[in-house]
XYZ file of C-alpha atoms in Angstrom:
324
model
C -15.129 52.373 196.252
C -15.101 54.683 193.457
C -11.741 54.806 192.084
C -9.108 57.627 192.815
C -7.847 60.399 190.348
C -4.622 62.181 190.318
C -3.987 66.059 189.347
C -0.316 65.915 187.975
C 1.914 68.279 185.976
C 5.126 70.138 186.367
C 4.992 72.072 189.258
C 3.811 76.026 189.195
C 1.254 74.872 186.178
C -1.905 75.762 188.637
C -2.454 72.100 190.359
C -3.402 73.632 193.786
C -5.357 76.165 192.534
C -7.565 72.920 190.938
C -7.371 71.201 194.278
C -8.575 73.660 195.996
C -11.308 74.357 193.488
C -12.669 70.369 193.828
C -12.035 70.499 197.387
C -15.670 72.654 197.290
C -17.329 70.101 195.967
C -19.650 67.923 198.005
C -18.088 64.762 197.522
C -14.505 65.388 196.639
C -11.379 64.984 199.152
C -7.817 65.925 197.869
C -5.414 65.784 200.764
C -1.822 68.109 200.714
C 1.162 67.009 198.360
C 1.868 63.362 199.353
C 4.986 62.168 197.994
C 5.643 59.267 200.412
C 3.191 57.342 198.154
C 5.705 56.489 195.797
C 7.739 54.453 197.894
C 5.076 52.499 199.585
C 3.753 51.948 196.032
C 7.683 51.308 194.496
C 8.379 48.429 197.560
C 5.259 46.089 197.075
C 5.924 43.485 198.605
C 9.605 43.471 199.219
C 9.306 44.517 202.807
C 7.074 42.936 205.402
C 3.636 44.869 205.422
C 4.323 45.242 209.068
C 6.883 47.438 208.399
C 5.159 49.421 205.929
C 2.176 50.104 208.699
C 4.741 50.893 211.682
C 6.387 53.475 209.040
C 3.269 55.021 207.563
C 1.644 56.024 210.923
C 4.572 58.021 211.679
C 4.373 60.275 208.337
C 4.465 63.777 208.713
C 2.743 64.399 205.755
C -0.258 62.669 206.935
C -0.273 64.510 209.907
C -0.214 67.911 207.711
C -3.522 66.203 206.170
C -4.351 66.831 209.947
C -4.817 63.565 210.223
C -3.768 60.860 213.546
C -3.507 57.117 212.512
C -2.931 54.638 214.883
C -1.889 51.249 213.502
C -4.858 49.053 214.649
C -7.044 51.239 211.887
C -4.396 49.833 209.353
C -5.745 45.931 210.207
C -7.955 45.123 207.745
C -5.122 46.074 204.873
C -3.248 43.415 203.587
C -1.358 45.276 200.314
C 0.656 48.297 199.733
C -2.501 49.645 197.475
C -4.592 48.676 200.601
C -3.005 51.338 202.950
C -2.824 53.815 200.767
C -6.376 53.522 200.135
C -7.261 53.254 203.383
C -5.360 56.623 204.680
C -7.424 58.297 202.138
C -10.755 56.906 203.532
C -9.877 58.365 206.861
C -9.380 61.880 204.936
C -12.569 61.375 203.607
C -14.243 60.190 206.508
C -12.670 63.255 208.527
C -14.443 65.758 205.634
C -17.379 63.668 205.064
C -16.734 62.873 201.667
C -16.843 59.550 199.275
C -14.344 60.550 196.459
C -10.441 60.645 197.343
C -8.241 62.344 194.795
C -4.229 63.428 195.283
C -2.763 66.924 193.851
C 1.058 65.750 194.285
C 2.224 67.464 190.903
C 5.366 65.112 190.599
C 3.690 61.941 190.393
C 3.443 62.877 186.792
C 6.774 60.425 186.763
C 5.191 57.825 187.934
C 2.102 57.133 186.016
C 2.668 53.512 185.082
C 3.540 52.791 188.941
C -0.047 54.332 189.996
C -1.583 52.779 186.686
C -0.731 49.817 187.962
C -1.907 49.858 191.413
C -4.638 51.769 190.898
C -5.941 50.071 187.199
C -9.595 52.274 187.146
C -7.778 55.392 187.953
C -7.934 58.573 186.367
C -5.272 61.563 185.259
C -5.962 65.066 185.209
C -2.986 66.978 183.373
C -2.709 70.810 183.859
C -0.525 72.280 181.304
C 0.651 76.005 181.531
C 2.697 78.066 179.478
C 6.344 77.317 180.017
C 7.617 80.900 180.119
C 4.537 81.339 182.966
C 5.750 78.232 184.475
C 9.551 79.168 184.639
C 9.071 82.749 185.735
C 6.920 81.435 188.923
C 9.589 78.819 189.553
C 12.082 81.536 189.812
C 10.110 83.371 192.031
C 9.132 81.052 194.341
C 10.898 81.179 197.943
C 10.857 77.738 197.916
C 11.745 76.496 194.510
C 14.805 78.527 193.901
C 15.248 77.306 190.377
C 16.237 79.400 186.933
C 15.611 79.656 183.411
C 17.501 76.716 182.701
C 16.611 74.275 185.165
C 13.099 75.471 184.974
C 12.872 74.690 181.284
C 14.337 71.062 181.646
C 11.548 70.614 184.650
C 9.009 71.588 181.716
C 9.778 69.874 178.969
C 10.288 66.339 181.207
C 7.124 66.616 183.228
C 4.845 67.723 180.033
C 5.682 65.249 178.018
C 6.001 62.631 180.775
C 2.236 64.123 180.760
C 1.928 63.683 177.352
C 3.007 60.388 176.770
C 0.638 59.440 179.852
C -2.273 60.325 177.874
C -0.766 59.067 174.574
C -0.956 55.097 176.769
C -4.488 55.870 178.312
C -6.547 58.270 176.409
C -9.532 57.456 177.806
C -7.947 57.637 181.513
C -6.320 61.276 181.176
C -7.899 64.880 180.822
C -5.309 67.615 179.564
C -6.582 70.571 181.020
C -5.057 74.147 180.236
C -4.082 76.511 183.065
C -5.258 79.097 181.154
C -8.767 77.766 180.231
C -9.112 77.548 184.019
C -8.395 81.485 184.400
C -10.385 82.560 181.275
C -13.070 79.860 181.203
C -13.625 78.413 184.866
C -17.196 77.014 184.495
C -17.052 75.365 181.168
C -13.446 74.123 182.452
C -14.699 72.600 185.403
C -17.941 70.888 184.125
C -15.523 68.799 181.814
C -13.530 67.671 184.497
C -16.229 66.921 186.513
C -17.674 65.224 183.676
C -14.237 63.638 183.459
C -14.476 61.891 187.407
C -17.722 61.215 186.416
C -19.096 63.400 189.378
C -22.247 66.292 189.036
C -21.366 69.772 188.495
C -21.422 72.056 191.740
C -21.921 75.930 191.081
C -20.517 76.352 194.439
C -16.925 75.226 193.207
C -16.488 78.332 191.752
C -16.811 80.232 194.728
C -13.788 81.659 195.795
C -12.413 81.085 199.233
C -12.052 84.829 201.151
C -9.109 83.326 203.683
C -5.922 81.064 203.362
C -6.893 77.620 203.721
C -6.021 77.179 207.268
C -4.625 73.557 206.208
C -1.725 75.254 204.856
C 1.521 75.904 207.203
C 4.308 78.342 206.961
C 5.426 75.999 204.541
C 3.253 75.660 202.065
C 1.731 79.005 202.627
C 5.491 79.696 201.413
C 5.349 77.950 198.149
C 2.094 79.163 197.475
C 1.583 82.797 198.316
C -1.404 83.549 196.509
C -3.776 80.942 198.191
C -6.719 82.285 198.386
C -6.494 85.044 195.925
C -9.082 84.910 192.983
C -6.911 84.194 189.586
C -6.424 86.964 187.668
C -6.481 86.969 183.856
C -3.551 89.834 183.339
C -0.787 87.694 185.241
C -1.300 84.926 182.442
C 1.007 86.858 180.641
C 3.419 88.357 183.822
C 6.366 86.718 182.415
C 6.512 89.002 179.630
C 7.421 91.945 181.409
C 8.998 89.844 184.414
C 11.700 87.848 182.490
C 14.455 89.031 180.542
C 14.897 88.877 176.955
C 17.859 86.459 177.878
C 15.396 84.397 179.811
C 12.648 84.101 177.843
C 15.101 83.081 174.849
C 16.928 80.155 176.656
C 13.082 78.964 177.778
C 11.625 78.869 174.177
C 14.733 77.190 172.806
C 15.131 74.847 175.319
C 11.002 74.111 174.825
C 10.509 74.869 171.406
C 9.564 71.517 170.323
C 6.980 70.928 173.129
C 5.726 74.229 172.399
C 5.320 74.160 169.202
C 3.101 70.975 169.941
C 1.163 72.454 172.702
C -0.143 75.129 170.225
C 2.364 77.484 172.661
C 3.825 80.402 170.110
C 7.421 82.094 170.815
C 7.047 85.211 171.326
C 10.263 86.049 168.898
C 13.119 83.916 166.879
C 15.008 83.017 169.515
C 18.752 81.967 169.952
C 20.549 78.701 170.948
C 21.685 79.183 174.589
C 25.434 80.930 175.098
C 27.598 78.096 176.440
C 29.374 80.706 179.417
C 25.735 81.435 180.442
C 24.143 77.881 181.075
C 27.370 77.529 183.291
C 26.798 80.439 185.177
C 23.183 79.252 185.444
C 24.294 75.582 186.937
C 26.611 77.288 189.354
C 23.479 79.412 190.496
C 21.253 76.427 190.510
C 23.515 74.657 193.557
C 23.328 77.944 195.783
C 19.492 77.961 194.863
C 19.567 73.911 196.042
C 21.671 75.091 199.337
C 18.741 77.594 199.826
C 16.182 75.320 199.152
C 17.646 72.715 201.564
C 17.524 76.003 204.214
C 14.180 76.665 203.803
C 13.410 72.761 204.566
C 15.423 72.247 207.724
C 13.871 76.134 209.147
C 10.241 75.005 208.170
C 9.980 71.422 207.686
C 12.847 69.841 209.067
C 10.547 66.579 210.380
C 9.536 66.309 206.788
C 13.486 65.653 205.897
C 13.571 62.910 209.277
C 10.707 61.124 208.340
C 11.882 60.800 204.574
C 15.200 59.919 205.467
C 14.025 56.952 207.494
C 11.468 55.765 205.347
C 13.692 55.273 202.535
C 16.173 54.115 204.971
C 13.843 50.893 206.409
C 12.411 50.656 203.135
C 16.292 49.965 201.422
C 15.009 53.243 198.606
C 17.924 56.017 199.793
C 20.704 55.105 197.906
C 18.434 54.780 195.102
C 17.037 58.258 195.312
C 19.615 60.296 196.135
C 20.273 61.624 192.822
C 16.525 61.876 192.141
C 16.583 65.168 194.691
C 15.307 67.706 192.476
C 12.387 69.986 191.032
């Protein structure tokens, strides 16, 4: 089988917008975000693989892949690696393709973990503006975050992103959000060159309608699915953040900027003590609200995590991992 890749990043940096543009072509399948992965990958063998196949026919992600897995199509896998790859054949089979990729931006964290399952695998890293990034997490329904919060997301994923391609040069492709607005077909042949796959023209058509894969949810997270990109929002946050804002993100990022080739857009000031406390008391309502939206919308999401991580002995472990 040809081997998998993985788009990562910090979140809001444009990885579904890339998913759904390699979705288009001929032989590429990326299924939703899939972070249940991780723990099947994290517990090798330190569970039977018995229980492993009882709990993975029962995720709820997989079933938002639209997929139904009954355990005796599990038989023939004998590792961890095995049934992940193996779900992903059955996406593939389902939409006739031969390539299986994932777009689950947070696996950015665990690089080494899929490096090391996975050893032929490939990274695509989508870096975006932090100021852009920030200013969509705080307007996302779903994401509820701030300037502050949004800016230490950033700076950890990016360089977790960096240092990635820093270990395997020759296994991950930094690709620039805004390269993909500006400059979609020269983009897109490298990373197709990248996967090693052909060019398809028809990639850059863009889809008229919602992809009906996408529930309330999702549809949620990302509103604009669907919508060709447009050029002017690259700079949105400009005129959508506050002076405030906008000087707590580049001081907070300054260093990672500055490395990215990102330029502030004026000398900025170290962050006011009385305001990044009012911005970590805002950040737990925003977590309340962001634990709302998952019980209204997703609430068998939350059971099926919970009792993963509870059979698989990874709760306690977790539990102060809950964040964006």
């Amino acid at each position: 089988m040809i081997s998998p890749f993985f788009i990562v990043g910090c979140g809001r940096s444009g990885t579904t917008l890339l998913r759904n543009i390699l979705n288009r072509h001929s032989k590429i399948a990326i299924p939703l975000e899939s972070l249940f992965v991780i723990d099947y990958l994290t517990v090798k063998d330190r569970k039977p693989l018995s229980t492993l196949k009882e709990l993975i026919v029962r995720e709820h992600e997989i079933g938002e892949w639209g997929l139904e897995i009954t355990p005796n199509m599990l038989n023939d896998c004998s590792t961890p690696e095995g049934l992940i790859d193996r779900i992903h054949e059955l996406y593939m089979e389902k939409n006739g393709k031969v390539i299986w990729g994932q777009k689950t931006p947070r696996f950015i964290r665990h690089g080494e973990l899929l490096k090391t399952a996975y050893p032929d695998s490939r990274f695509i890293h989508v870096i975006r503006d932090p100021r852009a990034v920030v200013n969509s997490l705080i307007n996302s329904d779903v994401h509820r975050s701030n300037a502050y919060y949004g800016s230490f997301r950033w700076n950890r994923d990016v360089n977790q992103g960096l240092s990635l391609k820093k270990r395997y040069p020759e296994d991950t492709l930094e690709v620039r959000y805004e390269s993909l607005i500006t400059d979609p077909e020269e983009t897109l042949k490298g990373i197709c060159r990248f996967i090693e796959v052909n060019f398809e023209r028809e990639i850059l058509d863009q889809d008229k309608t919602k992809t009906k894969e996408y529930s309330k949810f999702y549809n949620k997270i990302n509103v604009k699915i669907g919508q060709p990109p447009d050029p002017q929002r690259l700079d949105a946050w400009r005129s959508d953040l506050s002076r405030r804002q906008i000087s707590l993100i580049e001081s907070l990022c300054a260093e990672t900027m500055k490395r990215l080739g990102y330029a502030p857009s004026a000398n900025y000031r170290s962050p006011n003590g009385i305001y990044i406390f009012y911005l970590r008391l805002q950040r737990i309502f925003g977590f309340m609200r962001q634990l709302f939206h998952y019980v209204l919308n997703r609430r068998q999401y939350i059971i099926c995590n919970i009792r993963r991580k509870l059979k698989l002995s990874l709760l306690f472990g977790d539990i102060f991992k809950i964040n964006y």
